[in-house]
CSV table of C-alpha atoms in Angstrom, one decimal:
chain,number,residue,atom,x,y,z
A,1,MET,CA,114.0,206.6,80.3
A,2,THR,CA,111.6,205.7,77.3
A,3,GLY,CA,114.0,203.5,75.7
A,4,PHE,CA,115.3,201.5,78.7
A,5,THR,CA,111.7,200.7,79.9
A,6,THR,CA,111.0,199.4,76.5
A,7,LEU,CA,113.5,197.1,76.5
A,8,THR,CA,112.7,195.9,80.1
A,9,LEU,CA,109.3,194.7,78.5
A,10,THR,CA,110.8,193.0,75.7
A,11,LEU,CA,112.9,191.0,77.9
A,12,VAL,CA,110.2,190.3,80.4
A,13,LEU,CA,108.0,189.1,77.4
A,14,SER,CA,110.5,187.0,76.4
A,15,LEU,CA,111.0,185.2,79.3
A,16,LEU,CA,107.5,184.8,79.6
A,17,LEU,CA,107.2,183.0,75.9
A,18,SER,CA,110.3,181.1,76.7
A,19,ALA,CA,108.5,179.5,79.8
A,20,CYS,CA,105.2,179.0,78.2
A,21,SER,CA,107.3,177.0,75.4
A,22,PHE,CA,109.3,174.8,77.5
A,23,HIS,CA,106.0,174.0,79.6
A,24,ASP,CA,104.4,172.8,76.5
A,25,ARG,CA,107.3,170.6,75.6
A,26,ASP,CA,106.5,169.2,78.7
A,27,ASN,CA,103.2,168.2,78.5
A,28,ASP,CA,104.1,167.0,74.9
A,29,ASN,CA,106.7,164.6,76.2
A,30,PRO,CA,105.5,163.0,79.8
A,31,SER,CA,107.9,161.1,81.4
A,32,PRO,CA,108.1,157.9,80.5
A,33,ALA,CA,106.8,156.1,83.8
A,34,ALA,CA,103.4,157.7,83.3
A,35,LYS,CA,102.7,156.1,80.1
A,36,PRO,CA,99.3,154.4,80.4
A,37,ALA,CA,98.5,150.3,80.3
A,38,SER,CA,97.0,149.8,77.1
A,39,VAL,CA,95.6,146.4,75.6
A,40,MET,CA,94.7,145.1,72.1
A,41,ARG,CA,93.9,141.8,70.3
A,42,ASN,CA,96.6,140.0,68.4
A,43,ALA,CA,95.7,137.9,65.2
A,44,GLN,CA,94.5,134.7,67.4
A,45,GLY,CA,92.0,137.0,69.3
A,46,GLU,CA,94.3,136.7,72.4
A,47,SER,CA,94.3,139.5,74.8
A,48,VAL,CA,97.9,141.2,74.5
A,49,LEU,CA,98.5,144.1,77.6
A,50,THR,CA,101.5,146.6,77.5
A,51,LEU,CA,103.1,147.3,80.3
A,52,ASP,CA,105.8,150.2,80.4
A,53,ALA,CA,109.3,149.2,82.5
A,54,GLY,CA,107.8,151.4,85.1
A,55,LEU,CA,104.5,149.8,86.0
A,56,GLN,CA,106.0,146.6,85.5
A,57,ALA,CA,108.5,147.3,88.3
A,58,ARG,CA,105.4,148.4,90.9
A,59,ALA,CA,103.6,145.0,89.9
A,60,GLY,CA,106.6,143.0,90.8
A,61,LEU,CA,106.9,141.1,87.8
A,62,GLN,CA,108.6,137.9,88.0
A,63,THR,CA,109.0,135.4,85.0
A,64,THR,CA,110.5,132.3,85.0
A,65,PRO,CA,111.2,129.9,81.1
A,66,ALA,CA,108.2,127.4,81.0
A,67,ALA,CA,109.5,124.0,81.4
A,68,ALA,CA,109.2,121.1,78.8
A,69,ALA,CA,106.9,117.9,79.4
A,70,HIS,CA,105.5,114.8,78.4
A,71,ARG,CA,102.8,113.6,78.5
A,72,ALA,CA,101.2,109.9,78.2
A,73,GLY,CA,98.3,109.3,76.2
A,74,GLU,CA,95.4,109.4,78.1
A,75,ILE,CA,91.3,109.1,78.0
A,76,LEU,CA,88.6,110.6,80.5
A,77,ALA,CA,86.4,108.6,82.7
A,78,TYR,CA,84.2,110.2,85.1
A,79,GLY,CA,82.4,108.5,88.3
A,80,GLN,CA,82.9,108.9,92.3
A,81,LEU,CA,85.0,107.2,95.1
A,82,GLU,CA,83.6,104.3,96.8
A,83,GLU,CA,84.4,102.1,100.1
A,84,ASP,CA,86.9,99.1,99.3
A,85,PRO,CA,84.8,96.0,100.7
A,86,ALA,CA,87.8,94.0,101.5
A,87,ALA,CA,88.9,97.2,104.2
A,88,SER,CA,85.2,97.1,105.4
A,89,PHE,CA,83.6,95.5,108.3
A,90,VAL,CA,80.4,95.4,110.7
A,91,VAL,CA,79.9,94.8,114.4
A,92,ARG,CA,77.1,92.5,115.0
A,93,ALA,CA,75.2,91.7,118.2
A,94,PRO,CA,76.3,88.3,119.4
A,95,VAL,CA,73.1,87.6,121.0
A,96,ALA,CA,69.9,89.3,121.4
A,97,GLY,CA,69.3,91.5,123.9
A,98,THR,CA,69.5,95.3,125.0
A,99,LEU,CA,72.5,97.1,123.7
A,100,ALA,CA,74.7,99.1,126.2
A,101,ALA,CA,77.6,101.4,125.7
A,102,ASN,CA,80.9,101.2,127.5
A,103,PRO,CA,80.9,102.8,131.0
A,104,ALA,CA,84.4,104.2,130.1
A,105,HIS,CA,83.4,105.9,126.8
A,106,THR,CA,80.4,107.1,125.1
A,107,TRP,CA,78.9,105.0,121.9
A,108,PRO,CA,81.1,106.1,118.6
A,109,GLU,CA,80.0,108.5,116.5
A,110,ILE,CA,80.2,109.0,112.7
A,111,GLY,CA,84.3,109.6,111.7
A,112,ALA,CA,85.5,108.3,115.2
A,113,HIS,CA,88.7,106.1,114.4
A,114,ILE,CA,88.3,102.9,116.7
A,115,GLU,CA,91.4,100.7,117.1
A,116,ALA,CA,91.3,96.7,116.6
A,117,GLY,CA,90.4,95.1,120.1
A,118,THR,CA,88.7,98.1,121.3
A,119,SER,CA,85.6,97.2,123.8
A,120,VAL,CA,82.6,100.0,122.4
A,121,GLY,CA,79.8,98.4,124.3
A,122,ALA,CA,77.8,95.2,125.5
A,123,ILE,CA,74.8,93.1,125.0
A,124,GLN,CA,72.5,92.5,128.2
A,125,PRO,CA,71.0,88.8,127.0
A,126,ARG,CA,67.6,88.5,126.2
A,127,PHE,CA,65.7,85.1,126.6
A,128,SER,CA,63.2,84.1,124.0
A,129,PRO,CA,59.8,82.8,125.7
A,130,SER,CA,61.1,79.3,125.5
A,131,GLU,CA,64.2,79.9,127.2
A,132,ARG,CA,62.8,81.8,129.7
A,133,LEU,CA,60.1,79.4,130.6
A,134,GLY,CA,62.8,76.8,130.9
A,135,LEU,CA,64.8,78.8,133.5
A,136,THR,CA,61.2,80.1,135.4
A,137,SER,CA,60.7,76.2,136.0
A,138,GLN,CA,64.0,75.8,137.0
A,139,LEU,CA,63.9,78.2,139.2
A,140,ALA,CA,60.5,77.1,140.6
A,141,ALA,CA,62.2,73.9,141.1
A,142,ALA,CA,65.5,75.3,143.1
A,143,ARG,CA,63.0,76.8,145.0
A,144,ALA,CA,61.3,74.2,146.1
A,145,ASP,CA,64.0,72.2,146.5
A,146,LEU,CA,65.8,75.3,148.7
A,147,ASP,CA,62.8,75.2,151.0
A,148,ALA,CA,62.7,70.9,151.5
A,149,ALA,CA,66.6,71.3,151.9
A,150,THR,CA,66.5,74.0,154.6
A,151,ALA,CA,63.6,72.0,156.8
A,152,ALA,CA,66.0,68.9,156.4
A,153,GLU,CA,68.7,71.2,158.0
A,154,THR,CA,66.6,72.2,160.5
A,155,VAL,CA,65.9,68.6,161.4
A,156,ALA,CA,69.4,67.2,161.3
A,157,GLU,CA,70.9,70.4,163.4
A,158,ALA,CA,68.4,69.6,165.7
A,159,ALA,CA,69.0,65.8,166.0
A,160,TYR,CA,72.8,66.6,166.5
A,161,GLN,CA,72.3,69.0,169.3
A,162,ARG,CA,70.2,66.6,170.8
A,163,ALA,CA,72.8,64.1,170.5
A,164,ARG,CA,75.3,65.7,171.8
A,165,THR,CA,73.6,66.9,175.2
A,166,LEU,CA,72.7,63.7,175.7
A,167,ASN,CA,76.5,62.2,175.1
A,168,GLU,CA,77.2,65.1,177.7
A,169,ASP,CA,74.7,63.8,180.3
A,170,ASN,CA,76.8,60.8,181.3
A,171,LYS,CA,77.3,59.1,177.8
A,172,ASN,CA,73.3,58.5,177.2
A,173,VAL,CA,74.2,58.3,173.4
A,174,SER,CA,77.8,57.1,172.1
A,175,ASP,CA,80.1,59.1,170.5
A,176,GLN,CA,79.6,57.5,167.1
A,177,VAL,CA,75.9,58.4,167.4
A,178,VAL,CA,76.9,62.1,168.3
A,179,GLN,CA,79.5,62.1,165.1
A,180,GLU,CA,76.6,60.5,162.3
A,181,ALA,CA,74.1,63.5,163.6
A,182,GLU,CA,76.8,66.1,162.9
A,183,SER,CA,78.0,64.6,159.5
A,184,ARG,CA,74.0,64.9,158.4
A,185,SER,CA,73.9,68.2,160.1
A,186,LYS,CA,76.8,69.7,157.8
A,187,SER,CA,75.4,68.1,154.8
A,188,ALA,CA,72.3,69.6,154.9
A,189,GLN,CA,73.9,73.0,155.3
A,190,ALA,CA,75.9,72.6,152.1
A,191,ARG,CA,73.1,71.5,150.3
A,192,VAL,CA,70.9,74.4,151.3
A,193,ALA,CA,74.1,76.8,150.3
A,194,SER,CA,74.1,74.9,146.8
A,195,LEU,CA,70.6,75.3,146.3
A,196,ARG,CA,70.3,78.9,147.7
A,197,GLN,CA,73.0,80.2,145.1
A,198,THR,CA,71.5,78.4,141.5
A,199,ALA,CA,68.2,79.9,142.8
A,200,ALA,CA,70.1,83.4,142.8
A,201,LEU,CA,71.6,82.8,139.6
A,202,LEU,CA,68.6,81.7,137.8
A,203,GLU,CA,66.9,84.8,139.6
A,204,SER,CA,69.8,87.1,138.0
A,205,ALA,CA,69.2,85.2,134.6
A,206,LEU,CA,65.6,86.2,134.6
A,207,HIS,CA,65.9,89.5,135.7
A,208,HIS,CA,69.3,90.7,134.0
A,209,GLN,CA,70.8,91.2,136.6
A,210,GLY,CA,74.5,91.6,137.3
A,211,ALA,CA,77.6,92.5,134.6
A,212,ALA,CA,78.8,89.1,134.6
A,213,SER,CA,76.0,88.4,132.1
A,214,LEU,CA,76.7,91.3,129.7
A,215,GLU,CA,78.5,89.8,125.9
A,216,PRO,CA,80.9,92.2,125.3
A,217,LEU,CA,81.3,93.9,121.9
A,218,THR,CA,84.7,94.7,120.5
A,219,THR,CA,86.2,95.3,116.8
A,220,ALA,CA,87.9,93.0,115.3
A,221,ARG,CA,90.4,95.5,113.0
A,222,ALA,CA,90.8,98.9,112.8
A,223,GLY,CA,88.9,101.5,111.1
A,224,ASP,CA,86.4,104.6,111.0
A,225,VAL,CA,83.0,104.6,111.8
A,226,VAL,CA,80.6,105.3,108.3
A,227,GLU,CA,77.5,104.0,109.4
A,228,ILE,CA,75.8,103.8,113.1
A,229,LEU,CA,73.1,101.4,112.7
A,230,ALA,CA,71.5,101.6,116.4
A,231,ALA,CA,72.1,103.3,120.1
A,232,PRO,CA,72.3,102.3,123.2
A,233,GLY,CA,69.2,101.0,125.3
A,234,GLU,CA,68.0,99.9,122.0
A,235,SER,CA,66.4,95.8,121.9
A,236,VAL,CA,68.7,94.0,119.2
A,237,GLU,CA,68.3,90.5,117.6
A,238,ALA,CA,71.6,88.1,117.3
A,239,GLY,CA,73.5,89.0,114.5
A,240,VAL,CA,72.1,91.9,113.6
A,241,PRO,CA,74.4,95.1,112.4
A,242,LEU,CA,75.3,97.4,114.6
A,243,LEU,CA,78.4,99.3,113.4
A,244,ARG,CA,79.9,99.6,110.0
A,245,LEU,CA,84.0,100.5,109.6
A,246,THR,CA,86.2,100.7,107.3
A,247,ARG,CA,89.8,102.3,106.1
A,248,LEU,CA,89.3,105.6,104.9
A,249,ASP,CA,93.0,105.3,103.5
A,250,MET,CA,91.7,102.5,101.2
A,251,LEU,CA,89.5,103.5,98.5
A,252,LEU,CA,88.0,102.4,95.3
A,253,ALA,CA,87.3,104.7,92.1
A,254,ARG,CA,84.5,103.4,89.8
A,255,VAL,CA,84.3,105.5,86.8
A,256,ASP,CA,82.8,105.4,83.6
A,257,SER,CA,84.7,106.4,80.2
A,258,LEU,CA,82.8,108.1,77.4
A,259,PRO,CA,80.9,106.5,74.5
A,260,GLY,CA,83.4,105.8,71.9
A,261,ASP,CA,86.3,105.6,73.9
A,262,SER,CA,87.7,102.0,73.5
A,263,VAL,CA,90.2,101.1,76.9
A,264,PRO,CA,92.5,98.6,76.4
A,265,SER,CA,92.9,95.7,78.4
A,266,SER,CA,97.0,96.5,79.4
A,267,VAL,CA,95.5,99.8,80.5
A,268,ARG,CA,96.4,99.6,84.5
A,269,GLU,CA,96.8,102.8,85.5
A,270,ALA,CA,94.8,106.5,86.4
A,271,ASN,CA,95.8,109.6,87.8
A,272,ILE,CA,92.5,110.2,90.0
A,273,VAL,CA,91.4,114.5,90.5
A,274,PRO,CA,88.8,114.7,93.4
A,275,ALA,CA,86.4,117.3,92.4
A,276,GLY,CA,87.4,120.5,94.4
A,277,SER,CA,91.1,119.3,94.4
A,278,GLU,CA,91.9,120.6,90.8
A,279,ASN,CA,95.0,122.6,92.1
A,280,LEU,CA,96.4,119.8,94.1
A,281,PRO,CA,98.3,116.7,92.7
A,282,PRO,CA,96.3,114.0,91.2
A,283,LEU,CA,95.9,110.8,93.1
A,284,ARG,CA,97.7,107.5,91.8
A,285,ALA,CA,95.8,104.6,91.1
A,286,THR,CA,95.9,101.2,89.5
A,287,ARG,CA,93.4,99.0,87.6
A,288,LEU,CA,91.3,96.3,89.4
A,289,ALA,CA,89.0,95.0,86.5
A,290,VAL,CA,86.0,96.1,84.9
A,291,ALA,CA,83.3,97.0,87.0
A,292,PRO,CA,81.1,94.6,88.1
A,293,SER,CA,78.1,96.4,87.3
A,294,ALA,CA,77.4,99.3,84.9
A,295,ASP,CA,75.0,102.3,85.1
A,296,PRO,CA,72.7,102.5,82.7
A,297,HIS,CA,73.1,106.4,82.1
A,298,ALA,CA,76.4,106.1,81.4
A,299,PRO,CA,77.2,104.0,78.2
A,300,GLY,CA,80.8,103.7,78.5
A,301,THR,CA,83.0,101.5,79.5
A,302,PRO,CA,82.7,100.8,83.4
A,303,LEU,CA,86.0,100.7,85.3
A,304,LEU,CA,87.5,100.0,88.7
A,305,PHE,CA,90.9,101.4,90.2
A,306,ARG,CA,92.5,100.9,93.7
A,307,LEU,CA,93.7,104.2,94.9
A,308,THR,CA,97.0,104.0,96.0
A,309,THR,CA,97.8,107.4,97.3
A,310,THR,CA,95.3,109.7,99.5
A,311,ARG,CA,95.1,112.8,101.5
A,312,PHE,CA,93.2,114.1,104.3
A,313,GLY,CA,89.5,114.8,103.5
A,314,ILE,CA,89.2,112.3,101.0
A,315,ARG,CA,85.9,110.7,101.4
A,316,PRO,CA,83.7,108.1,99.9
A,317,GLY,CA,81.2,109.4,97.6
A,318,VAL,CA,83.4,112.2,96.5
A,319,SER,CA,83.4,112.7,92.3
A,320,VAL,CA,86.2,112.2,90.8
A,321,THR,CA,87.9,112.4,87.1
A,322,ALA,CA,90.0,109.8,86.1
A,323,HIS,CA,92.8,110.3,83.4
A,324,VAL,CA,93.4,106.9,82.4
A,325,LEU,CA,96.8,106.4,81.2
A,326,LEU,CA,96.9,105.2,77.5
A,327,PRO,CA,100.1,103.2,76.0
A,328,GLY,CA,102.1,104.9,73.3
A,329,ALA,CA,104.3,108.0,72.4
A,330,GLY,CA,102.0,110.5,74.5
A,331,THR,CA,102.0,114.0,73.7
A,332,ALA,CA,104.9,116.6,74.5
A,333,GLY,CA,104.1,120.0,76.0
A,334,VAL,CA,105.1,122.5,78.4
A,335,LEU,CA,104.0,122.6,82.7
A,336,ILE,CA,102.0,125.7,83.7
A,337,PRO,CA,103.1,125.8,87.1
A,338,PHE,CA,99.9,126.6,89.5
A,339,ASP,CA,102.1,130.7,90.8
A,340,ALA,CA,101.4,131.3,86.9
A,341,ILE,CA,97.6,130.8,87.1
A,342,VAL,CA,94.8,133.3,87.5
A,343,ARG,CA,91.0,132.7,87.1
A,344,TYR,CA,88.8,135.3,85.3
A,345,GLN,CA,85.0,134.2,84.4
A,346,GLY,CA,85.4,130.6,85.5
A,347,ARG,CA,88.0,130.1,83.2
A,348,THR,CA,91.7,129.4,83.9
A,349,TRP,CA,94.3,131.7,82.1
A,350,ALA,CA,97.9,132.3,82.2
A,351,TYR,CA,100.6,135.4,80.9
A,352,VAL,CA,103.2,135.0,78.7
A,353,GLN,CA,105.6,138.1,78.1
A,354,THR,CA,105.9,137.9,74.5
A,355,GLY,CA,107.9,141.5,74.3
A,356,ALA,CA,109.6,143.8,76.4
A,357,ASP,CA,107.0,145.0,77.2
A,358,GLN,CA,104.0,143.1,76.6
A,359,PHE,CA,102.1,140.0,77.8
A,360,THR,CA,99.6,137.8,76.5
A,361,ARG,CA,97.0,136.0,78.4
A,362,ARG,CA,96.4,132.5,77.4
A,363,GLU,CA,93.9,129.8,78.4
A,364,VAL,CA,94.8,127.0,80.1
A,365,SER,CA,93.1,123.7,80.1
A,366,THR,CA,92.5,122.2,84.0
A,367,GLY,CA,91.7,118.8,82.2
A,368,ALA,CA,95.2,117.4,82.2
A,369,PRO,CA,96.7,118.4,86.0
A,370,VAL,CA,100.1,116.8,87.0
A,371,THR,CA,102.5,117.5,89.8
A,372,GLY,CA,102.6,121.1,90.3
A,373,GLY,CA,100.4,122.7,88.0
A,374,TYR,CA,98.8,121.8,84.4
A,375,PHE,CA,100.1,120.4,81.1
A,376,ALA,CA,99.5,122.6,78.1
A,377,GLY,CA,99.9,120.6,75.4
A,378,SER,CA,99.4,123.9,72.9
A,379,GLY,CA,99.2,127.5,73.2
A,380,PHE,CA,102.7,127.8,75.2
A,381,GLN,CA,105.9,127.0,74.1
A,382,PRO,CA,109.3,125.4,76.1
A,383,GLY,CA,111.4,128.1,77.5
A,384,GLY,CA,108.6,130.9,76.8
A,385,LYS,CA,108.5,133.6,79.6
A,386,LEU,CA,105.6,132.7,82.0
A,387,VAL,CA,104.6,135.4,84.6
A,388,VAL,CA,104.5,133.5,87.8
A,389,ARG,CA,104.6,136.8,90.3
A,390,GLY,CA,102.3,139.5,89.6
A,391,ALA,CA,100.0,137.7,87.2
A,392,GLN,CA,97.1,139.1,89.3
A,393,ALA,CA,98.3,142.6,88.9
A,394,LEU,CA,98.2,141.8,85.0
A,395,LEU,CA,94.8,141.0,85.0
A,396,SER,CA,94.1,144.2,87.0
A,397,GLU,CA,95.6,146.5,84.7
A,398,GLU,CA,94.5,144.7,81.5
A,399,PHE,CA,90.9,145.2,83.1
A,400,ARG,CA,91.3,148.5,84.2
A,401,SER,CA,92.8,150.3,81.1
A,402,VAL,CA,89.9,149.2,79.1
A,403,LEU,CA,87.6,150.7,81.2
A,404,PRO,CA,86.1,154.4,79.9
A,405,SER,CA,88.1,156.8,82.3
A,406,GLU,CA,86.2,159.5,84.3
A,407,ASP,CA,86.5,162.6,81.8
A,408,GLU,CA,85.3,159.8,78.7
A,409,GLY,CA,82.2,159.5,80.7
A,410,ASN,CA,81.5,162.3,81.4
């Protein structure tokens, strides 16, 4: 019985030791999917993230070969957008008077689009002192004439009635006398009516009465309101500007090159990048001429370009960077699509898969925007695997892996 007990204890101890051994081997060899990410620096000082297949699948990474691209030579110039004087016009007061809005709609506001021939308001004419004095004198004369004509009409009408009565009473006056009296009465009535209408018109002109005296204000061309120089109810003089309109789809870019950059006279095109639109395709522009006036604070060459393309929200005054295209062979490089871009600490980056489980983060210059992304003349090779999906997840893994763990913090 003692031997059986000893054998039993020996078997139990063997099983326990075997289980511990397997547990230790499992701890020494963790599952490949559980391998944590790590970060190192390569010889160029770039950040290289090592991420195993399991974590790559979890991040949903997707890569695409970098497409070769060609970029013409260029220099940079800086400035802002301006209105095109050829597309701008001003609505002016045709006469001196009081400005009135169109009853059909309100006075235009900044940014409102107005079609050609639109009635935006009217001017109630205002007379100068000499004009008012002349009208007052004419009105006084008209009233005096009206009073005299009214009295003459009364006398003529009475004479006509008397002659008609006498004619009816045994023909005491002839029919010819009656007809002449009737004619004088009707002439007197016509003169009174004419003088009364003249006096009414003069009174209306002096007191600004009636819609007939309004001078309409219409826009000669279509455009967007960019400046309001008067409001309804204000007194304005003849010829003063009331509204300024322009075509916001026809803008100019006035820029200055950097000191030392030579701009050949053969340069005719530029890519315009408005501030805040760096991630959008640049706007095409053609050169007009050397700008007529130079900025004393910008010692480079002043240039003037007309935009041939535009987009919603582009307005005069927006700061722009002009990529002035130079003749020549240009530079070969690759296109970095917008989907590959990540932002960190105010800089722009893209990840390149440099190994089965390695991803290198490289900086992308935003100084050369092209359609669909950015042109990179160095740092990237055609055919290199750019991460276009999951790049933000790589950035998160990279900086999580360099943070101290809770155990290390304790």
